[in-house]
Coordinates of C-alpha atoms in Angstrom, one line a residue:
L1 CA 0.0 0.0 0.1
L2 CA 2.8 2.4 0.9
L3 CA 4.6 1.6 -2.3
A4 CA 1.3 2.3 -4.3
Q5 CA 0.9 5.6 -2.6
S6 CA 4.5 6.6 -3.2
S7 CA 4.1 5.8 -6.8
E8 CA 1.0 8.1 -7.1
L9 CA 2.8 10.9 -5.4
L10 CA 5.8 10.6 -7.7
E11 CA 3.5 10.5 -10.8
A12 CA 1.6 13.7 -9.5
G13 CA 5.0 15.4 -9.0
R14 CA 6.1 14.7 -12.4
T15 CA 2.9 15.9 -13.9
T16 CA 3.0 19.2 -11.9
S17 CA 6.7 19.7 -13.0
H18 CA 5.5 19.1 -16.6
H19 CA 2.8 21.7 -16.4
N20 CA 5.1 24.3 -14.8
S21 CA 7.6 23.8 -17.5
Q22 CA 5.0 24.4 -20.1
A23 CA 3.7 27.5 -18.4
K24 CA 7.2 28.9 -18.2
T25 CA 7.8 28.1 -21.9
R26 CA 4.5 30.0 -22.8
V27 CA 5.4 32.9 -20.7
H28 CA 9.0 33.0 -22.2
T29 CA 7.4 32.8 -25.7
F30 CA 4.9 35.7 -25.0
K31 CA 7.6 37.9 -23.7
E32 CA 9.6 37.3 -26.8
K33 CA 6.7 38.0 -29.0
T34 CA 5.8 41.1 -27.1
A35 CA 9.3 42.4 -27.3
T36 CA 9.4 41.7 -31.0
T37 CA 6.1 43.4 -31.7
A38 CA 7.2 46.5 -29.6
A39 CA 10.4 46.7 -31.5
A40 CA 8.7 46.5 -34.9
M41 CA 6.0 49.2 -34.0
E42 CA 8.7 51.5 -32.7
T43 CA 11.0 51.3 -35.6
A44 CA 8.3 51.3 -38.3
P45 CA 6.9 54.8 -37.5
M46 CA 10.4 56.2 -37.4
R47 CA 11.0 55.2 -40.9
D48 CA 7.6 56.9 -41.8
D49 CA 8.6 59.9 -39.8
R50 CA 12.0 60.2 -41.7
D51 CA 10.2 59.8 -45.0
I52 CA 7.6 62.4 -44.1
N53 CA 10.1 64.9 -42.9
N54 CA 12.6 64.2 -45.7
N55 CA 9.7 65.2 -48.1
S56 CA 9.0 68.3 -46.1
N57 CA 9.9 70.5 -49.0
S58 CA 7.2 68.9 -51.2
I59 CA 4.6 69.2 -48.4
R60 CA 5.5 73.0 -47.9
S61 CA 5.3 73.4 -51.7
K62 CA 1.5 72.4 -51.5
L63 CA 0.7 75.2 -49.0
P64 CA -1.1 78.3 -50.2
S65 CA 1.0 80.6 -52.3
A66 CA 2.0 84.1 -50.8
T67 CA 2.1 85.8 -54.1
M68 CA -0.5 87.2 -56.5
N69 CA 0.5 88.5 -60.0
G70 CA 4.1 88.9 -58.7
F71 CA 3.1 90.8 -55.5
D72 CA 4.2 89.3 -52.2
L73 CA 1.0 89.1 -50.2
N74 CA 3.2 88.5 -47.1
K75 CA 3.9 92.3 -47.1
I76 CA 0.2 92.6 -45.8
L77 CA 0.7 91.7 -42.2
L78 CA -2.6 90.0 -41.7
V79 CA -2.0 87.7 -44.7
K80 CA 1.4 86.8 -43.4
L81 CA 0.1 86.0 -40.0
F82 CA -2.8 83.7 -41.3
N83 CA -0.7 82.1 -44.1
P84 CA 0.2 78.6 -43.1
A85 CA 3.3 78.9 -45.4
T86 CA 4.8 81.5 -43.2
T87 CA 7.7 80.0 -41.2
E88 CA 9.3 83.1 -39.6
V89 CA 7.3 85.6 -37.4
C90 CA 8.2 88.2 -34.8
P91 CA 5.9 88.0 -31.7
E92 CA 5.4 91.7 -32.0
E93 CA 3.7 91.2 -35.4
Y94 CA 0.9 89.1 -33.7
L95 CA 0.2 92.1 -31.4
A96 CA 0.4 94.6 -34.3
G97 CA -1.9 92.3 -36.3
A98 CA -4.5 92.2 -33.5
G99 CA -4.4 96.0 -33.4
Q100 CA -5.0 96.2 -37.2
L101 CA -8.0 93.8 -36.8
L102 CA -9.3 96.1 -34.1
A103 CA -9.0 99.2 -36.4
L104 CA -10.8 97.2 -39.2
M105 CA -13.6 96.4 -36.7
L106 CA -14.0 100.0 -35.9
V107 CA -14.3 101.1 -39.5
S108 CA -16.8 98.3 -40.4
C109 CA -18.8 98.7 -37.2
W110 CA -19.0 102.6 -37.5
S111 CA -20.3 102.2 -41.1
T112 CA -22.9 99.8 -40.0
T113 CA -24.1 101.8 -37.0
Y114 CA -24.2 105.0 -39.2
F115 CA -26.6 103.5 -41.7
F116 CA -28.6 101.0 -39.5
N117 CA -28.7 102.5 -36.0
H118 CA -28.0 106.3 -36.4
D119 CA -30.0 107.2 -33.3
I120 CA -27.4 105.9 -30.9
I121 CA -24.8 108.2 -32.5
V122 CA -27.1 111.2 -31.7
T123 CA -27.6 110.4 -28.0
N124 CA -26.0 107.8 -25.7
P125 CA -24.8 107.6 -22.1
I126 CA -21.1 108.1 -23.0
K127 CA -21.7 111.1 -25.2
T128 CA -23.7 112.7 -22.3
R129 CA -20.7 112.3 -19.9
I130 CA -17.6 113.2 -22.0
G131 CA -19.2 115.5 -24.7
Y132 CA -18.5 113.4 -27.9
N133 CA -18.9 110.1 -29.4
N134 CA -16.2 107.7 -28.4
L135 CA -15.2 105.2 -31.0
C136 CA -16.5 102.4 -29.0
I137 CA -20.1 103.6 -29.6
G138 CA -19.7 102.3 -33.2
F139 CA -19.9 98.6 -31.9
D140 CA -22.0 99.0 -28.9
S141 CA -25.4 98.2 -30.4
P142 CA -26.9 95.7 -33.0
P143 CA -26.2 95.0 -35.8
A144 CA -22.7 96.4 -35.5
C145 CA -21.9 94.4 -32.3
Y146 CA -22.5 91.2 -34.2
I147 CA -19.7 92.2 -36.7
A148 CA -17.5 93.2 -33.9
Q149 CA -17.9 89.8 -32.0
Y150 CA -17.0 88.0 -35.2
L151 CA -13.8 90.0 -35.7
T152 CA -12.9 89.7 -32.0
A153 CA -12.3 85.9 -32.5
P154 CA -9.3 86.3 -34.8
A155 CA -8.0 89.3 -32.8
S156 CA -8.0 87.2 -29.7
Y157 CA -6.1 84.4 -31.5
L158 CA -3.3 86.9 -32.6
A159 CA -3.3 88.3 -28.9
Y160 CA -2.9 84.8 -27.4
S161 CA -0.3 83.9 -30.0
F162 CA 1.6 87.0 -29.1
G163 CA 1.7 86.1 -25.4
L164 CA 2.8 82.6 -26.0
H165 CA 5.4 83.3 -28.6
D166 CA 6.8 86.3 -26.7
W167 CA 7.1 84.0 -23.6
K168 CA 8.9 81.4 -25.7
R169 CA 11.3 84.0 -27.1
T170 CA 12.1 85.3 -23.7
Q171 CA 13.2 81.9 -22.7
L172 CA 15.4 81.5 -25.7
V173 CA 17.1 84.8 -25.3
E174 CA 17.4 85.0 -21.5
S175 CA 21.2 85.1 -21.8
R176 CA 20.9 88.6 -22.9
L177 CA 18.2 89.8 -20.4
T178 CA 18.6 90.8 -16.9
S179 CA 16.3 89.2 -14.3
R180 CA 14.1 92.4 -14.2
Q181 CA 13.7 92.3 -18.1
R182 CA 12.8 88.6 -18.0
Y183 CA 10.3 88.7 -15.1
F184 CA 8.7 91.9 -16.4
S185 CA 8.2 90.4 -19.8
V186 CA 6.7 87.1 -18.6
V187 CA 4.4 88.8 -16.1
T188 CA 3.1 91.2 -18.6
D189 CA 2.5 88.4 -21.2
V190 CA 0.4 86.5 -18.7
L191 CA -1.5 89.7 -17.6
F192 CA -2.3 90.6 -21.3
V193 CA -3.6 87.1 -22.1
L194 CA -5.9 87.4 -19.1
S195 CA -6.9 90.9 -20.2
I196 CA -7.9 89.8 -23.7
S197 CA -9.9 86.9 -22.3
I198 CA -12.4 89.3 -20.7
F199 CA -12.5 91.7 -23.7
G200 CA -15.6 89.9 -25.1
L201 CA -17.7 91.2 -22.3
L202 CA -17.5 94.6 -23.9
F203 CA -20.3 93.4 -26.4
L204 CA -22.3 91.6 -23.7
V205 CA -22.5 94.6 -21.2
N206 CA -23.1 97.6 -23.4
P207 CA -23.3 101.2 -21.9
F208 CA -27.0 101.1 -21.7
V209 CA -26.8 98.1 -19.4
S210 CA -23.9 99.3 -17.2
L211 CA -21.7 102.2 -18.4
W212 CA -19.1 101.6 -15.6
V213 CA -18.6 97.9 -16.3
H214 CA -18.6 98.4 -20.1
S215 CA -16.0 101.2 -19.7
A216 CA -13.9 99.3 -17.2
V217 CA -13.6 96.2 -19.6
F218 CA -12.2 98.5 -22.3
L219 CA -10.0 100.6 -20.1
Q220 CA -8.3 97.6 -18.5
Y221 CA -7.3 96.4 -22.0
V222 CA -5.9 99.8 -22.7
F223 CA -3.7 99.6 -19.7
F224 CA -2.5 96.0 -20.0
R225 CA -1.8 96.4 -23.8
W226 CA 0.3 99.4 -23.0
L227 CA 2.1 97.5 -20.2
V228 CA 3.1 94.6 -22.5
V229 CA 4.3 97.0 -25.2
A230 CA 6.4 98.8 -22.5
A231 CA 7.9 95.4 -21.4
N232 CA 8.9 94.6 -25.0
L233 CA 10.6 98.0 -25.5
F234 CA 12.2 97.6 -22.2
E235 CA 13.9 94.5 -23.6
L236 CA 15.0 96.3 -26.7
R237 CA 15.8 99.6 -25.2
R238 CA 19.2 99.7 -26.9
G239 CA 18.1 99.1 -30.3
L240 CA 15.2 101.6 -30.6
T241 CA 14.9 104.0 -33.5
L242 CA 13.6 107.6 -33.3
G243 CA 10.3 106.5 -34.8
N244 CA 9.9 103.7 -32.2
K245 CA 10.5 106.3 -29.4
V246 CA 8.1 109.0 -30.8
W247 CA 5.3 106.3 -31.4
F248 CA 5.8 105.0 -27.9
G249 CA 5.7 108.4 -26.4
A250 CA 2.5 109.2 -28.2
Y251 CA 1.0 105.8 -27.3
T252 CA 1.9 106.2 -23.6
L253 CA 0.4 109.8 -23.6
A254 CA -2.9 108.4 -24.9
S255 CA -2.9 105.2 -22.9
V256 CA -2.5 107.3 -19.7
G257 CA -4.5 110.4 -20.6
M258 CA -7.5 108.9 -22.1
P259 CA -8.6 106.7 -19.1
V260 CA -7.7 109.5 -16.6
L261 CA -9.9 112.1 -18.4
I262 CA -12.8 109.7 -19.0
L263 CA -12.9 108.7 -15.4
I264 CA -12.9 112.3 -14.2
D265 CA -15.9 113.1 -16.4
Y266 CA -17.7 109.9 -15.2
V267 CA -17.2 110.7 -11.6
A268 CA -18.2 114.3 -12.0
Y269 CA -21.4 113.4 -13.8
D270 CA -22.5 110.4 -11.7
Y271 CA -21.4 111.4 -8.2
Y272 CA -21.2 115.2 -8.2
G273 CA -24.2 115.9 -10.6
H274 CA -22.2 117.9 -13.0
D275 CA -24.1 118.7 -16.2
G276 CA -22.0 117.3 -19.1
P277 CA -18.3 117.0 -19.2
I278 CA -16.3 118.7 -16.6
I279 CA -13.2 118.7 -18.8
P280 CA -13.5 120.3 -22.3
W281 CA -14.4 117.5 -24.7
Y282 CA -11.7 118.2 -27.1
F283 CA -8.9 117.3 -24.6
T284 CA -10.5 113.9 -24.1
W285 CA -11.4 113.6 -27.7
S286 CA -7.7 114.2 -28.7
M287 CA -6.4 111.5 -26.3
D288 CA -9.1 108.9 -27.5
Y289 CA -8.4 109.4 -31.1
L290 CA -4.7 109.5 -30.5
W291 CA -4.8 106.1 -28.9
F292 CA -6.7 104.4 -31.7
G293 CA -4.3 106.1 -34.3
C294 CA -1.3 104.5 -32.5
L295 CA -3.1 101.2 -32.5
A296 CA -3.5 101.3 -36.3
L297 CA 0.1 102.4 -36.7
S298 CA 1.5 99.5 -34.5
G299 CA 2.7 97.4 -37.4
M300 CA 4.8 100.3 -38.7
F301 CA 6.4 101.7 -35.6
F302 CA 6.2 98.9 -32.9
A303 CA 9.9 97.8 -32.3
K304 CA 10.5 94.2 -33.2
G305 CA 12.8 91.8 -31.6
E306 CA 14.1 88.5 -32.7
A307 CA 11.9 86.4 -35.0
L308 CA 10.9 82.8 -34.2
D309 CA 11.6 80.2 -37.0
H310 CA 8.9 77.6 -37.2
S311 CA 10.4 75.8 -40.3
G312 CA 11.8 72.9 -38.0
I313 CA 8.2 71.6 -37.3
K314 CA 8.3 67.8 -38.0
I315 CA 5.7 65.1 -38.0
V316 CA 5.6 62.7 -35.0
P317 CA 2.9 60.0 -35.6
T318 CA 0.7 59.4 -32.6
Y319 CA 0.8 55.6 -32.9
Q320 CA 4.6 55.8 -32.4
R321 CA 4.3 57.2 -29.0
Q322 CA 1.3 54.9 -28.2
A323 CA 3.3 51.9 -29.1
T324 CA 6.1 52.9 -26.9
S325 CA 3.9 53.6 -23.9
D326 CA 1.9 50.3 -24.4
F327 CA 5.0 48.0 -24.4
A328 CA 7.2 50.0 -22.1

């Protein structure tokens, strides 16, 4: 009986050992197949990546042409900024482009308001307080505000692009900047992006709903735009031309003078019962229109720093990165 039981135990042990050996073989085979598959998936996309990027010239040649009848359309700033074939852009050009879109918005909105809602030009809360029609009146009411909202989208895109690319450039050229220049540039970039994010409230809260909120949204943009321009000129102070300095002087005068004069008129009218503007309207008018004039001339006189080259962009297939993470 003991011999029979010993034989059964021995046979069971042999069977278990055989099964363990088979399991180990299957695990080893699975690991080999997994490693082989991962290696194949990792190397195959790299060959595709090289092939795609080696043919980058042919891909770029399929992008929209930047010429028309021999004229280089990239000389028009807005065309250059929205042309996917453009590979070299100064961050300041994004900000200047946003200013040009705002000027375009004013022209189109004022034309629309003049023909379709002329009554608001004759009388409105802003004119009652400062004695003249601020340029914002042109897009404060339908149907002009619909056009303004449409043009604000690409202008916001350019403003965001300026903040992002200016921050990138600050990191790339930090060796030539002092710590104050570097921090001032980064902080103003962030503040300007936050400022443009709430600019759309200008069309939701018109002066008939809340004059103070409406004006505050616009005046905060005036301040933070001036601040970010000052930060960029602070970086390039040794390479400024006379035209840059004169333009910035006029822009600073308007960016400070306009808000101060407008707020004085608002306070005098709303809190002290003054009938009409307390400051002669032509002083505020000159600061107001000087600011918009400087805005339209940003592309011509805004000092430019180093450009960023985007021609090194390459294709990285997503399945290459997915394969690497799945079989890591």
